[in-house]
């Protein structure tokens, strides 16, 4: 168990039933391996909502609006179209660099893994893109550390809502709609 996941367990006790995934099938569908900390996060918490704002995506999420695979397909397509009109962030300029979404917010911001050639999934870091603009932020941490650090106040994003995190944390596992 990662240190960041241990911090999350203190912030919000997990549901009693873990979510089981065929990660091999998920990764074949996505065409990339995923970070171990993310797999552990989804196993423990599933697709989830944190402080009524941030949604962690889950492959095969019971709430299809937060399905990791659908988001990855849609975002890849949307971003390719976006680069025609907006400048790519510097982190995405090197050949082969791209992003894969792992979370979103109720305002429409998207949180991504920054995938760079030569880096293993456990070395991927986090990028945040504002909902209706061209601002991007880069954080040199894993997705689980990003979430735990935001929730406990260690890390702040200028893009995410100023009301996040809440003083009294709320956690909700996503179910079917």
PDB file of C-alpha atoms in Angstrom:
ATOM      1  CA  UNK A   1       0.000   0.000   0.000  1.00  0.00           C
ATOM      2  CA  UNK A   2       1.393   3.397  -0.956  1.00  0.00           C
ATOM      3  CA  UNK A   3       1.933   6.156   1.572  1.00  0.00           C
ATOM      4  CA  UNK A   4      -0.597   8.301  -0.310  1.00  0.00           C
ATOM      5  CA  UNK A   5      -3.265   5.593  -0.125  1.00  0.00           C
ATOM      6  CA  UNK A   6      -2.621   5.244   3.607  1.00  0.00           C
ATOM      7  CA  UNK A   7      -3.265   9.000   3.908  1.00  0.00           C
ATOM      8  CA  UNK A   8      -6.533   8.613   1.959  1.00  0.00           C
ATOM      9  CA  UNK A   9      -7.663   5.812   4.278  1.00  0.00           C
ATOM     10  CA  UNK A  10      -7.366   8.266   7.171  1.00  0.00           C
ATOM     11  CA  UNK A  11      -9.238  10.993   5.265  1.00  0.00           C
ATOM     12  CA  UNK A  12     -12.097   8.721   4.166  1.00  0.00           C
ATOM     13  CA  UNK A  13     -12.701   5.127   5.274  1.00  0.00           C
ATOM     14  CA  UNK A  14     -13.155   2.985   2.157  1.00  0.00           C
ATOM     15  CA  UNK A  15     -16.241   0.990   1.218  1.00  0.00           C
ATOM     16  CA  UNK A  16     -16.238  -2.557   2.578  1.00  0.00           C
ATOM     17  CA  UNK A  17     -16.299  -4.233  -0.838  1.00  0.00           C
ATOM     18  CA  UNK A  18     -13.252  -3.682  -3.075  1.00  0.00           C
ATOM     19  CA  UNK A  19     -13.698  -3.257  -6.829  1.00  0.00           C
ATOM     20  CA  UNK A  20     -12.092  -5.993  -8.890  1.00  0.00           C
ATOM     21  CA  UNK A  21     -10.856  -5.299 -12.406  1.00  0.00           C
ATOM     22  CA  UNK A  22      -9.275  -7.288 -15.195  1.00  0.00           C
ATOM     23  CA  UNK A  23      -6.410  -4.810 -15.511  1.00  0.00           C
ATOM     24  CA  UNK A  24      -4.860  -6.730 -18.394  1.00  0.00           C
ATOM     25  CA  UNK A  25      -8.022  -6.289 -20.470  1.00  0.00           C
ATOM     26  CA  UNK A  26      -8.321  -2.617 -19.445  1.00  0.00           C
ATOM     27  CA  UNK A  27      -4.720  -1.913 -20.412  1.00  0.00           C
ATOM     28  CA  UNK A  28      -5.064  -3.728 -23.749  1.00  0.00           C
ATOM     29  CA  UNK A  29      -8.126  -1.615 -24.534  1.00  0.00           C
ATOM     30  CA  UNK A  30      -6.345   1.612 -23.579  1.00  0.00           C
ATOM     31  CA  UNK A  31      -3.099   0.609 -25.263  1.00  0.00           C
ATOM     32  CA  UNK A  32      -1.053   1.593 -22.177  1.00  0.00           C
ATOM     33  CA  UNK A  33      -0.185   0.084 -18.813  1.00  0.00           C
ATOM     34  CA  UNK A  34      -1.577   2.018 -15.854  1.00  0.00           C
ATOM     35  CA  UNK A  35       0.186   3.098 -12.651  1.00  0.00           C
ATOM     36  CA  UNK A  36       0.050   0.644  -9.751  1.00  0.00           C
ATOM     37  CA  UNK A  37      -1.117   3.348  -7.318  1.00  0.00           C
ATOM     38  CA  UNK A  38      -4.149   4.080  -9.514  1.00  0.00           C
ATOM     39  CA  UNK A  39      -5.063   0.381  -9.697  1.00  0.00           C
ATOM     40  CA  UNK A  40      -4.815   0.201  -5.914  1.00  0.00           C
ATOM     41  CA  UNK A  41      -6.920   3.373  -5.538  1.00  0.00           C
ATOM     42  CA  UNK A  42      -9.664   1.940  -7.761  1.00  0.00           C
ATOM     43  CA  UNK A  43      -9.486  -1.432  -5.999  1.00  0.00           C
ATOM     44  CA  UNK A  44     -10.047   0.231  -2.614  1.00  0.00           C
ATOM     45  CA  UNK A  45     -12.367   3.132  -3.501  1.00  0.00           C
ATOM     46  CA  UNK A  46     -13.676   2.440  -7.013  1.00  0.00           C
ATOM     47  CA  UNK A  47     -14.858   5.295  -9.181  1.00  0.00           C
ATOM     48  CA  UNK A  48     -15.398   7.956  -6.593  1.00  0.00           C
ATOM     49  CA  UNK A  49     -16.415  11.502  -5.765  1.00  0.00           C
ATOM     50  CA  UNK A  50     -14.326  13.500  -3.307  1.00  0.00           C
ATOM     51  CA  UNK A  51     -15.681  16.546  -1.482  1.00  0.00           C
ATOM     52  CA  UNK A  52     -18.592  16.724  -3.931  1.00  0.00           C
ATOM     53  CA  UNK A  53     -16.184  18.003  -6.594  1.00  0.00           C
ATOM     54  CA  UNK A  54     -13.461  15.670  -7.887  1.00  0.00           C
ATOM     55  CA  UNK A  55     -14.388  12.420  -9.642  1.00  0.00           C
ATOM     56  CA  UNK A  56     -11.861   9.591  -9.960  1.00  0.00           C
ATOM     57  CA  UNK A  57     -12.558   7.719 -13.196  1.00  0.00           C
ATOM     58  CA  UNK A  58     -12.873   3.926 -13.140  1.00  0.00           C
ATOM     59  CA  UNK A  59     -12.756   1.474 -16.051  1.00  0.00           C
ATOM     60  CA  UNK A  60     -16.197  -0.105 -16.259  1.00  0.00           C
ATOM     61  CA  UNK A  61     -17.576   2.379 -13.717  1.00  0.00           C
ATOM     62  CA  UNK A  62     -21.198   1.606 -12.737  1.00  0.00           C
ATOM     63  CA  UNK A  63     -21.878   5.286 -13.510  1.00  0.00           C
ATOM     64  CA  UNK A  64     -20.989   5.293 -17.206  1.00  0.00           C
ATOM     65  CA  UNK A  65     -20.376   9.062 -17.089  1.00  0.00           C
ATOM     66  CA  UNK A  66     -17.127   8.327 -15.237  1.00  0.00           C
ATOM     67  CA  UNK A  67     -15.801   5.379 -17.239  1.00  0.00           C
ATOM     68  CA  UNK A  68     -12.024   5.676 -17.678  1.00  0.00           C
ATOM     69  CA  UNK A  69     -11.977   3.968 -21.087  1.00  0.00           C
ATOM     70  CA  UNK A  70     -14.672   6.212 -22.584  1.00  0.00           C
ATOM     71  CA  UNK A  71     -12.977   9.306 -21.171  1.00  0.00           C
ATOM     72  CA  UNK A  72      -9.595   8.252 -22.561  1.00  0.00           C
ATOM     73  CA  UNK A  73     -11.038   7.746 -26.052  1.00  0.00           C
ATOM     74  CA  UNK A  74     -12.983  11.030 -26.023  1.00  0.00           C
ATOM     75  CA  UNK A  75     -10.189  13.142 -24.549  1.00  0.00           C
ATOM     76  CA  UNK A  76      -7.566  11.858 -26.998  1.00  0.00           C
ATOM     77  CA  UNK A  77      -9.850  12.851 -29.868  1.00  0.00           C
ATOM     78  CA  UNK A  78     -10.784  16.214 -28.336  1.00  0.00           C
ATOM     79  CA  UNK A  79      -7.194  17.171 -27.568  1.00  0.00           C
ATOM     80  CA  UNK A  80      -5.981  16.421 -31.081  1.00  0.00           C
ATOM     81  CA  UNK A  81      -8.591  18.879 -32.341  1.00  0.00           C
ATOM     82  CA  UNK A  82      -7.684  21.387 -29.643  1.00  0.00           C
ATOM     83  CA  UNK A  83      -4.017  21.603 -30.642  1.00  0.00           C
ATOM     84  CA  UNK A  84      -5.129  23.082 -33.959  1.00  0.00           C
ATOM     85  CA  UNK A  85      -6.367  26.177 -32.082  1.00  0.00           C
ATOM     86  CA  UNK A  86      -4.350  26.230 -28.849  1.00  0.00           C
ATOM     87  CA  UNK A  87      -0.681  25.860 -28.073  1.00  0.00           C
ATOM     88  CA  UNK A  88       0.265  22.531 -26.509  1.00  0.00           C
ATOM     89  CA  UNK A  89       1.689  22.731 -23.010  1.00  0.00           C
ATOM     90  CA  UNK A  90       5.495  22.491 -23.064  1.00  0.00           C
ATOM     91  CA  UNK A  91       5.309  19.104 -21.312  1.00  0.00           C
ATOM     92  CA  UNK A  92       3.486  17.687 -24.360  1.00  0.00           C
ATOM     93  CA  UNK A  93       5.858  19.035 -27.023  1.00  0.00           C
ATOM     94  CA  UNK A  94       8.370  16.119 -27.057  1.00  0.00           C
ATOM     95  CA  UNK A  95       7.550  13.382 -29.577  1.00  0.00           C
ATOM     96  CA  UNK A  96       5.469  10.647 -27.991  1.00  0.00           C
ATOM     97  CA  UNK A  97       4.388  12.709 -24.970  1.00  0.00           C
ATOM     98  CA  UNK A  98       0.653  12.625 -24.371  1.00  0.00           C
ATOM     99  CA  UNK A  99      -1.910  12.643 -21.588  1.00  0.00           C
ATOM    100  CA  UNK A 100      -4.416  10.081 -20.331  1.00  0.00           C
ATOM    101  CA  UNK A 101      -7.309  11.236 -18.100  1.00  0.00           C
ATOM    102  CA  UNK A 102      -7.762   9.757 -14.630  1.00  0.00           C
ATOM    103  CA  UNK A 103     -10.143  12.268 -12.970  1.00  0.00           C
ATOM    104  CA  UNK A 104     -12.464  15.166 -13.691  1.00  0.00           C
ATOM    105  CA  UNK A 105     -14.380  17.751 -11.674  1.00  0.00           C
ATOM    106  CA  UNK A 106     -17.938  18.970 -11.530  1.00  0.00           C
ATOM    107  CA  UNK A 107     -16.712  22.176 -13.229  1.00  0.00           C
ATOM    108  CA  UNK A 108     -15.241  20.217 -16.134  1.00  0.00           C
ATOM    109  CA  UNK A 109     -11.538  20.435 -15.320  1.00  0.00           C
ATOM    110  CA  UNK A 110      -9.678  17.317 -16.353  1.00  0.00           C
ATOM    111  CA  UNK A 111      -6.810  15.653 -14.502  1.00  0.00           C
ATOM    112  CA  UNK A 112      -4.396  13.628 -16.590  1.00  0.00           C
ATOM    113  CA  UNK A 113      -1.347  11.455 -16.327  1.00  0.00           C
ATOM    114  CA  UNK A 114       1.552  12.895 -18.277  1.00  0.00           C
ATOM    115  CA  UNK A 115       2.886   9.988 -20.324  1.00  0.00           C
ATOM    116  CA  UNK A 116       6.408  10.455 -21.657  1.00  0.00           C
ATOM    117  CA  UNK A 117       8.510   8.074 -23.736  1.00  0.00           C
ATOM    118  CA  UNK A 118      10.915   6.064 -21.617  1.00  0.00           C
ATOM    119  CA  UNK A 119       8.956   6.508 -18.384  1.00  0.00           C
ATOM    120  CA  UNK A 120       7.213   3.627 -16.671  1.00  0.00           C
ATOM    121  CA  UNK A 121       3.573   4.185 -15.597  1.00  0.00           C
ATOM    122  CA  UNK A 122       4.613   4.459 -11.937  1.00  0.00           C
ATOM    123  CA  UNK A 123       6.748   7.458 -12.956  1.00  0.00           C
ATOM    124  CA  UNK A 124       3.875   9.340 -14.615  1.00  0.00           C
ATOM    125  CA  UNK A 125       2.985  12.692 -13.100  1.00  0.00           C
ATOM    126  CA  UNK A 126      -0.219  14.759 -13.024  1.00  0.00           C
ATOM    127  CA  UNK A 127      -1.393  17.538 -15.300  1.00  0.00           C
ATOM    128  CA  UNK A 128      -4.528  19.599 -14.675  1.00  0.00           C
ATOM    129  CA  UNK A 129      -6.356  21.435 -17.474  1.00  0.00           C
ATOM    130  CA  UNK A 130      -8.901  24.148 -16.820  1.00  0.00           C
ATOM    131  CA  UNK A 131     -12.404  23.521 -18.112  1.00  0.00           C
ATOM    132  CA  UNK A 132     -12.897  26.450 -20.425  1.00  0.00           C
ATOM    133  CA  UNK A 133      -9.448  27.756 -21.165  1.00  0.00           C
ATOM    134  CA  UNK A 134      -5.917  26.956 -22.119  1.00  0.00           C
ATOM    135  CA  UNK A 135      -4.274  26.903 -18.675  1.00  0.00           C
ATOM    136  CA  UNK A 136      -2.440  23.749 -17.644  1.00  0.00           C
ATOM    137  CA  UNK A 137      -0.599  22.877 -14.441  1.00  0.00           C
ATOM    138  CA  UNK A 138       1.974  20.148 -13.940  1.00  0.00           C
ATOM    139  CA  UNK A 139       2.550  18.397 -10.615  1.00  0.00           C
ATOM    140  CA  UNK A 140       5.480  16.013 -10.190  1.00  0.00           C
ATOM    141  CA  UNK A 141       3.490  13.491  -8.153  1.00  0.00           C
ATOM    142  CA  UNK A 142       1.441  10.338  -8.770  1.00  0.00           C
ATOM    143  CA  UNK A 143      -2.336  10.528  -9.065  1.00  0.00           C
ATOM    144  CA  UNK A 144      -2.921   9.083  -5.593  1.00  0.00           C
ATOM    145  CA  UNK A 145      -0.397  11.413  -4.015  1.00  0.00           C
ATOM    146  CA  UNK A 146      -2.009  14.329  -5.874  1.00  0.00           C
ATOM    147  CA  UNK A 147      -5.447  13.420  -4.492  1.00  0.00           C
ATOM    148  CA  UNK A 148      -4.222  12.844  -0.928  1.00  0.00           C
ATOM    149  CA  UNK A 149      -2.096  16.011  -1.001  1.00  0.00           C
ATOM    150  CA  UNK A 150      -4.989  18.133  -2.271  1.00  0.00           C
ATOM    151  CA  UNK A 151      -7.345  16.745   0.344  1.00  0.00           C
ATOM    152  CA  UNK A 152      -4.979  17.264   3.263  1.00  0.00           C
ATOM    153  CA  UNK A 153      -3.931  20.747   2.090  1.00  0.00           C
ATOM    154  CA  UNK A 154      -0.311  19.922   1.256  1.00  0.00           C
ATOM    155  CA  UNK A 155      -0.835  20.785  -2.420  1.00  0.00           C
ATOM    156  CA  UNK A 156      -2.913  23.540  -4.042  1.00  0.00           C
ATOM    157  CA  UNK A 157      -3.943  23.933  -7.656  1.00  0.00           C
ATOM    158  CA  UNK A 158      -4.656  27.375  -9.067  1.00  0.00           C
ATOM    159  CA  UNK A 159      -7.032  25.737 -11.569  1.00  0.00           C
ATOM    160  CA  UNK A 160      -9.187  23.598  -9.274  1.00  0.00           C
ATOM    161  CA  UNK A 161     -12.031  25.320  -7.406  1.00  0.00           C
ATOM    162  CA  UNK A 162     -11.047  27.371  -4.374  1.00  0.00           C
ATOM    163  CA  UNK A 163     -13.754  25.506  -2.405  1.00  0.00           C
ATOM    164  CA  UNK A 164     -11.804  22.260  -2.882  1.00  0.00           C
ATOM    165  CA  UNK A 165     -10.993  20.645  -0.579  1.00  0.00           C
ATOM    166  CA  UNK A 166     -13.741  21.017   1.980  1.00  0.00           C
ATOM    167  CA  UNK A 167     -12.884  21.314   5.650  1.00  0.00           C
ATOM    168  CA  UNK A 168     -15.010  18.245   6.424  1.00  0.00           C
ATOM    169  CA  UNK A 169     -14.262  15.724   3.675  1.00  0.00           C
ATOM    170  CA  UNK A 170     -16.982  13.840   1.852  1.00  0.00           C
ATOM    171  CA  UNK A 171     -16.420  10.599  -0.037  1.00  0.00           C
ATOM    172  CA  UNK A 172     -18.917   8.787  -2.232  1.00  0.00           C
ATOM    173  CA  UNK A 173     -18.351   5.671  -4.313  1.00  0.00           C
ATOM    174  CA  UNK A 174     -19.977   6.024  -7.707  1.00  0.00           C
ATOM    175  CA  UNK A 175     -22.844   3.672  -8.471  1.00  0.00           C
ATOM    176  CA  UNK A 176     -25.177   3.191 -11.393  1.00  0.00           C
ATOM    177  CA  UNK A 177     -27.544   5.937 -12.454  1.00  0.00           C
TER     178      UNK A 177
END
